[in-house]
Each structure stands twice: as structure tokens, then as C-alpha cells.
Coordinates of N, CA and C in Angstrom, one line a residue:
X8 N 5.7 6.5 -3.3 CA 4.7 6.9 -2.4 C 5.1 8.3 -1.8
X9 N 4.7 9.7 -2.0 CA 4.6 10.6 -1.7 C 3.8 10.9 -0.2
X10 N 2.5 10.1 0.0 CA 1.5 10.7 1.2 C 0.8 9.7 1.1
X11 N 0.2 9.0 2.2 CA -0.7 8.4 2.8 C -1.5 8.8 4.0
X12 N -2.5 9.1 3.7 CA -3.3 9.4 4.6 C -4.7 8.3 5.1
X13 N -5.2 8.6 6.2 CA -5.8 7.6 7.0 C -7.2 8.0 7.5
X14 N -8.7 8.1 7.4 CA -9.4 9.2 8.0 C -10.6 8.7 9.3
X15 N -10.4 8.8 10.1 CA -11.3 8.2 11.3 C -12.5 9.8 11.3
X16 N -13.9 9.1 10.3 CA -14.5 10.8 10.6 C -14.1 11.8 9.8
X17 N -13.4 12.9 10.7 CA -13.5 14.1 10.0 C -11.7 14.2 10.2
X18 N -11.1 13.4 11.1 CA -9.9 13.1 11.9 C -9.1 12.3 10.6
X19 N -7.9 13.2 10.8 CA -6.5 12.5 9.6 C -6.0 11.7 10.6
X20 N -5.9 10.2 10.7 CA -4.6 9.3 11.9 C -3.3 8.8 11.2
X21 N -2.8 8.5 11.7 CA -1.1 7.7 11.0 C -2.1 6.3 10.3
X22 N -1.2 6.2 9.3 CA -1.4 4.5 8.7 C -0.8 3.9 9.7
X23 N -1.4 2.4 9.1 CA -0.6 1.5 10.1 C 0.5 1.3 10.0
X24 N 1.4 2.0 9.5 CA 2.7 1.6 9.8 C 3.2 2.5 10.4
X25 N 2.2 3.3 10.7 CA 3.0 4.8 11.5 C 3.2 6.2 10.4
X26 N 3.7 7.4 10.5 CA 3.6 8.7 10.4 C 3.7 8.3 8.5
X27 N 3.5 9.0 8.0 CA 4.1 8.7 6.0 C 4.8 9.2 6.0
X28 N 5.3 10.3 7.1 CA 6.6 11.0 6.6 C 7.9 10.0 7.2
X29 N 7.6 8.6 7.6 CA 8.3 7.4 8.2 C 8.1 6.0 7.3
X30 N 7.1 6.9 6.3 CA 7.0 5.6 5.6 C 7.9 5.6 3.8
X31 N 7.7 4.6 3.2 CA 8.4 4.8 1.8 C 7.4 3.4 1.0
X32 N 7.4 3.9 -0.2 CA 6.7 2.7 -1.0 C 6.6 2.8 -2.5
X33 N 6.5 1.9 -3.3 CA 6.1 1.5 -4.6 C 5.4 0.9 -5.1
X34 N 4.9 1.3 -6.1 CA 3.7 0.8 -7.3 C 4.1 0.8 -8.1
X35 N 3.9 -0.8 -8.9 CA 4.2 -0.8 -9.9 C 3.5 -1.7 -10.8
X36 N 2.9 -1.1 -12.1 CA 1.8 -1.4 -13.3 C 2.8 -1.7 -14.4
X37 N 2.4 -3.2 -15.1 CA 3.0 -3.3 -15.7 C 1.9 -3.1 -17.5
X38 N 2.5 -2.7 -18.5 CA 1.6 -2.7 -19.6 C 0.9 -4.4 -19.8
X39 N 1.6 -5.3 -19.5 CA 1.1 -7.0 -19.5 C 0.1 -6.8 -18.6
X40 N -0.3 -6.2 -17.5 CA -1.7 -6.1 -16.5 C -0.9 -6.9 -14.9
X41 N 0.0 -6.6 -15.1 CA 0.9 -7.2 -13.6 C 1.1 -6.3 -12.8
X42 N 0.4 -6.1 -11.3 CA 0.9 -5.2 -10.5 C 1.6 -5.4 -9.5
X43 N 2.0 -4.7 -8.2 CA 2.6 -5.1 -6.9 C 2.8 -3.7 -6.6
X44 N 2.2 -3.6 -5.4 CA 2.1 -2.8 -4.4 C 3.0 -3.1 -3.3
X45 N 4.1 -1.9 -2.4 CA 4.8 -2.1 -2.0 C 5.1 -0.8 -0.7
X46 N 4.6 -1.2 0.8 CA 4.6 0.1 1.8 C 5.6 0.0 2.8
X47 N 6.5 0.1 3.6 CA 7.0 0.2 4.6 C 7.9 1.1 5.3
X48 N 7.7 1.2 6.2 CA 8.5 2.0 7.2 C 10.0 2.1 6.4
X49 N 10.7 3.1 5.9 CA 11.4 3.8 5.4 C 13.0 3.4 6.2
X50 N 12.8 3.4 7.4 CA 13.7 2.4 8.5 C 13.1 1.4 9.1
X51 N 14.2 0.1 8.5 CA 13.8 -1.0 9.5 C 15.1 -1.6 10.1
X52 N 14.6 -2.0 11.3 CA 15.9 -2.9 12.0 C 16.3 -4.0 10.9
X53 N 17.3 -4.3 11.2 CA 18.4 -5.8 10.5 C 17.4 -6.5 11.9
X54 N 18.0 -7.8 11.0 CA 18.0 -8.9 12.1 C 19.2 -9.1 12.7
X55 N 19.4 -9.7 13.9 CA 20.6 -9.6 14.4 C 22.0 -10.7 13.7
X56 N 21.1 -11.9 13.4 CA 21.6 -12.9 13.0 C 21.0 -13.0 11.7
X57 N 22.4 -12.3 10.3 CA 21.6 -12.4 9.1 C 21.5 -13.2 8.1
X58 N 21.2 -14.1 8.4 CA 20.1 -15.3 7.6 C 18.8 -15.1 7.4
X59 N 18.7 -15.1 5.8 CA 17.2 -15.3 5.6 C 16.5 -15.5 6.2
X60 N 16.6 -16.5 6.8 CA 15.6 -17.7 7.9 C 16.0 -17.2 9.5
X61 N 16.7 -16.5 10.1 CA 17.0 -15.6 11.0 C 16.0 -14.7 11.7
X62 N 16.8 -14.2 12.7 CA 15.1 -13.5 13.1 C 15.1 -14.1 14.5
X63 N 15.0 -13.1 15.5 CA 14.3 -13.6 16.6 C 12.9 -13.9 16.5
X64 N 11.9 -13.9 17.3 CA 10.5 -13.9 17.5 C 10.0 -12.8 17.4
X65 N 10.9 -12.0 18.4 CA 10.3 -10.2 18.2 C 10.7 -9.3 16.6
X66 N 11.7 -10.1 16.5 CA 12.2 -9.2 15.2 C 11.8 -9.7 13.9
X67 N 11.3 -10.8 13.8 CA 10.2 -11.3 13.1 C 9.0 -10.6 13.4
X68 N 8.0 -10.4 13.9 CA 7.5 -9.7 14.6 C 7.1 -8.3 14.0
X69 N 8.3 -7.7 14.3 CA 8.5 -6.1 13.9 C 8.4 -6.2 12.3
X70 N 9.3 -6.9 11.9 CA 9.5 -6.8 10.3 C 7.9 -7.1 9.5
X71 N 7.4 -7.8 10.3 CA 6.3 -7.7 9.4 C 5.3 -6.7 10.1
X72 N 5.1 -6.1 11.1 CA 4.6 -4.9 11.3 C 5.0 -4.0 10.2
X73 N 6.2 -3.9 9.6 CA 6.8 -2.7 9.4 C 6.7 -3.0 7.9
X74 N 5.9 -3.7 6.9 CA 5.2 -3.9 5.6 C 4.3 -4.1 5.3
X75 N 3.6 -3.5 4.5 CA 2.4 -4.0 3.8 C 2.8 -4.6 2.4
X76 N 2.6 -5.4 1.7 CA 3.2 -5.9 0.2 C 1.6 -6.8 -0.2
X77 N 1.6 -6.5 -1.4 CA 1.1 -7.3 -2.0 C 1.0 -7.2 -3.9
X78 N 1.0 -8.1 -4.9 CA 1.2 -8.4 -5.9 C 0.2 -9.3 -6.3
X79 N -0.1 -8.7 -7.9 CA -1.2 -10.3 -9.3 C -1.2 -9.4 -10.3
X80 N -2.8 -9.0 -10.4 CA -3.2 -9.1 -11.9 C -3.6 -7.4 -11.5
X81 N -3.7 -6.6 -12.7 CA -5.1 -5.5 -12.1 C -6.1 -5.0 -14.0
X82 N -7.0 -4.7 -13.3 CA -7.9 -3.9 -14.7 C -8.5 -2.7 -14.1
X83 N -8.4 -2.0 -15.1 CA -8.6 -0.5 -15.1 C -10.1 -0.5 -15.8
X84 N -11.1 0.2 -15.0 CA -12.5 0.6 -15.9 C -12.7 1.9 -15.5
X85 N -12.2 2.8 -17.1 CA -12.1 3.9 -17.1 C -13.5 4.2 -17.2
X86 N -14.8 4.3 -17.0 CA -15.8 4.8 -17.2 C -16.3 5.0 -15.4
X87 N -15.8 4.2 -14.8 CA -16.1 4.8 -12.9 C -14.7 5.1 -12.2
X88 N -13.3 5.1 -13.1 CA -12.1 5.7 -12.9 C -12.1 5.0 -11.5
X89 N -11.7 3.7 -11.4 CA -11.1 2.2 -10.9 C -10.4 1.7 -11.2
X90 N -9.6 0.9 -10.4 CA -8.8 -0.2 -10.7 C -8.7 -1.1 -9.7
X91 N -9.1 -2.6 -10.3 CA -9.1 -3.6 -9.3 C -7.8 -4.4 -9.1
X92 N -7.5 -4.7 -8.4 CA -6.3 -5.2 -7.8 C -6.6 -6.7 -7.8
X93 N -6.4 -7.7 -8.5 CA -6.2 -9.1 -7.9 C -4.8 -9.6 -7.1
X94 N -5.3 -9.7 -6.1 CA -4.3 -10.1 -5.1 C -3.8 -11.6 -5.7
X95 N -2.8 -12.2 -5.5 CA -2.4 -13.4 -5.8 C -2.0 -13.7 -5.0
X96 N -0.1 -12.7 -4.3 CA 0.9 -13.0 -3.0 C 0.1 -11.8 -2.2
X97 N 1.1 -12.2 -1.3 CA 0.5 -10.8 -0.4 C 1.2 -11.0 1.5
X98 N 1.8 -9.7 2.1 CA 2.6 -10.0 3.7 C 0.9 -10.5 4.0
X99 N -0.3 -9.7 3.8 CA -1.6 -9.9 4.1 C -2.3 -10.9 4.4
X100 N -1.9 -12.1 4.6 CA -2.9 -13.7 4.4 C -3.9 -13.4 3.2
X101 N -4.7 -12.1 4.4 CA -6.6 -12.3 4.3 C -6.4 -11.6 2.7
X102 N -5.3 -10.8 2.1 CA -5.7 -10.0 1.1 C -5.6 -11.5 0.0
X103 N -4.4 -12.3 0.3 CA -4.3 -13.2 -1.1 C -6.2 -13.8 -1.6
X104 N -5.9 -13.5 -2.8 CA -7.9 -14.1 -3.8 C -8.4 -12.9 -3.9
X105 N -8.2 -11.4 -3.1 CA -8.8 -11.1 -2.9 C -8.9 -10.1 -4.2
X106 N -10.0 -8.8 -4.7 CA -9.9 -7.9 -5.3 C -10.0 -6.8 -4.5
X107 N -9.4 -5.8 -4.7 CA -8.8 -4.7 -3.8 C -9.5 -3.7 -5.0
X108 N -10.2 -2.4 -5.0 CA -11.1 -1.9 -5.9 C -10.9 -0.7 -5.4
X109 N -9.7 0.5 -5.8 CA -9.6 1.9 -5.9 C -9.7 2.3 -6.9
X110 N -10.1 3.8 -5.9 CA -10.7 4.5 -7.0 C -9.4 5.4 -7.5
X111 N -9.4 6.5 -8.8 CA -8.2 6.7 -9.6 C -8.5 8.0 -9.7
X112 N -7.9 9.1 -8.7 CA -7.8 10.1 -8.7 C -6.3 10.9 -9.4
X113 N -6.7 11.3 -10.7 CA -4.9 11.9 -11.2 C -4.7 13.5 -11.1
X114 N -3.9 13.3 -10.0 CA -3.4 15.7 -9.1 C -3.0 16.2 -10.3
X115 N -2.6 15.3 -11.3 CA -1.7 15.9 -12.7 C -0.7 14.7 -13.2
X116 N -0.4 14.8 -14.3 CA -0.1 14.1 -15.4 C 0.9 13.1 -14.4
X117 N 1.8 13.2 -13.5 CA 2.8 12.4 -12.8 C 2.2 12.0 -11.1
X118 N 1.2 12.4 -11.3 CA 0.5 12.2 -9.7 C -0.9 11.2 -9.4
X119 N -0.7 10.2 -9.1 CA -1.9 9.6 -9.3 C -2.4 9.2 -7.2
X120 N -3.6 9.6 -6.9 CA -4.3 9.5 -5.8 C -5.1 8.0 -5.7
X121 N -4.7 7.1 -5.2 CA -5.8 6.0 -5.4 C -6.3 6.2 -4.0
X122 N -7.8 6.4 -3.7 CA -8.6 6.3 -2.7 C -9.0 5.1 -2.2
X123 N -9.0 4.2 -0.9 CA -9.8 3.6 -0.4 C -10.6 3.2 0.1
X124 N -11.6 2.1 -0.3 CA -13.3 2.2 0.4 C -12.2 1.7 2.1
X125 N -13.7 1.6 2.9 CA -13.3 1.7 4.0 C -12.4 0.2 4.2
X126 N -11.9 0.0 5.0 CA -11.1 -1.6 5.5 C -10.7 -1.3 6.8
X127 N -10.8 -2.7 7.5 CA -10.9 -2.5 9.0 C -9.0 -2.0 9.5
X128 N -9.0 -1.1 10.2 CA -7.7 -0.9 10.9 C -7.8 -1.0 11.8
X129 N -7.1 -1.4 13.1 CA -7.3 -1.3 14.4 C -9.0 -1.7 15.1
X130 N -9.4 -2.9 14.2 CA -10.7 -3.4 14.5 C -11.7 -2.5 14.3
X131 N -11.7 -1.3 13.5 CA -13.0 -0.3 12.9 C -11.9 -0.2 11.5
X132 N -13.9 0.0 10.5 CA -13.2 0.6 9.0 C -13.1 1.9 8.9
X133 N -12.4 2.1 8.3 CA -11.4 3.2 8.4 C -11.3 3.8 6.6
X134 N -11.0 4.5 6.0 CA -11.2 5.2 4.9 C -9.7 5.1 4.4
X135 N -9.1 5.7 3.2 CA -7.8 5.9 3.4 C -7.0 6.7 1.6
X136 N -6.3 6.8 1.4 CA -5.5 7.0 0.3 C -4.2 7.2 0.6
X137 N -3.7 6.9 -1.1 CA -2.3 7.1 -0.7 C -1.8 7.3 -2.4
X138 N -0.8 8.6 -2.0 CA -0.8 9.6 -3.2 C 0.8 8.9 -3.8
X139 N 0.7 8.5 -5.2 CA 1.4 8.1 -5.7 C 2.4 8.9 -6.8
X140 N 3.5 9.3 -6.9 CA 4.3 10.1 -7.9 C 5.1 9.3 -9.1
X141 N 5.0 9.3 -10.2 CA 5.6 8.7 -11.3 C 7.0 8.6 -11.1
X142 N 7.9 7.9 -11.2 CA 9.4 8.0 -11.1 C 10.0 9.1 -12.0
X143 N 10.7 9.7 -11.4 CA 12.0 11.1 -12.1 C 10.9 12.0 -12.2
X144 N 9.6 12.1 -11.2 CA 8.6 13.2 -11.7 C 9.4 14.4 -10.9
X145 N 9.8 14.2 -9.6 CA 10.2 14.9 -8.8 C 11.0 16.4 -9.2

């Protein structure tokens, strides 16, 4: 993940996880049609006590503020330049069943833009994308 941006209007806001230049993430398409999508804060606290199962309340808490994840199936329909996302897992509850349906904007051969229709942030929908770079494009 290179850039994520967020649009309220005409107004650019932080994602939910805060600034992109604080964030880090991956995508990844497999040729079998397996995806997983992967966002978070670039820095995260440890738990104090590290056990898997560990975790205060607040630091439980934070950790999942500080991800978006989700993973399934996806199909590409190159004639409206889409790609649907079936959710399977997901940090999201509401996303698991769901189909997630961006659109496929490519900046150049190692840059792919997927756009999103609107989805509620902070109780209003909200617009969004987030600019993806090929590995070793850099």
C-alpha cells in the first residue's frame, strides 16, 4: 500500500486508521482466485503480557483499531474494470458473506488504484481508495 485516501465532499480526511503516511498494507491475488487484503497502522504497541490470548482490555482494544484485514475468493470483470471481493474471514464481523466491489484503476504497469463506492466511516458514507504498488516495483 503506497496511499490511501478518504473523501468527505470535496475534503481529503485520514482513513480510519489514521494518516497513510502511518499506515502499511498488503494485497494479495492469487492466480487460483484467492485474495486477502491487509491495512494497519505501520506501528503497533506489543501487548504487555505476550501471549497470544494476552492483552489487556484496552490493548485489545487498540490492536484491533489499528487493522483492517480481510480475506476469500475474488473475480475480475474486465468489461466495467471491477473486482469483487468475497469476504469469507475478516477483523470486520459485518464484512464476513459479504462482496466488496472495486473498481480497477491501473497509474501504470506496477500501480494498481482500487476505488471505493461509498461505506459508512464514522456513521456517514464516505468514498475512498487506496493505491496499490506491485512488489520490487519501487
Amino acid at each position: 500500500m503506497i496511499d490511501w485516501k478518504v473523501f468527505r465532499g470535496g475534503e481529503t480526511i485520514d482513513p480510519p486508521l489514521g494518516p497513510a503516511t502511518a499506515c502499511t498494507g498488503l494485497l494479495i491475488y492469487t492466480g487460483e482466485g484467492t485474495m486477502s487484503a491487509n491495512l494497519t497502522l505501520a506501528e503497533r504497541a506489543p501487548f504487555a503480557d505476550g501471549s497470544l490470548d494476552g492483552g489487556t482490555q484496552q490493548e485489545r482494544a487498540e490492536a484491533y483499531r489499528s487493522i483492517i484485514s480481510y480475506a476469500g475468493t475474488y473475480e475480475v470483470d474486465e468489461p466495467t474494470a471491477t473486482v469483487v471481493h468475497h469476504v469469507k474471514i475478516a477483523t470486520f464481523p459485518n464484512f464476513v458473506g459479504a462482496d466488496l466491489t472495486r473498481t480497477c484503476v491501473f497509474e501504470d504497469e506496477n500501480t494498481l488504484k482500487l476505488d471505493t463506492p461509498p461505506m459508512k466511516m464514522g456513521g456517514e458514507p464516505l468514498g475512498s481508495h487506496i493505491l496499490w504498488q506491485r512488489k520490487g516495483a519501487r
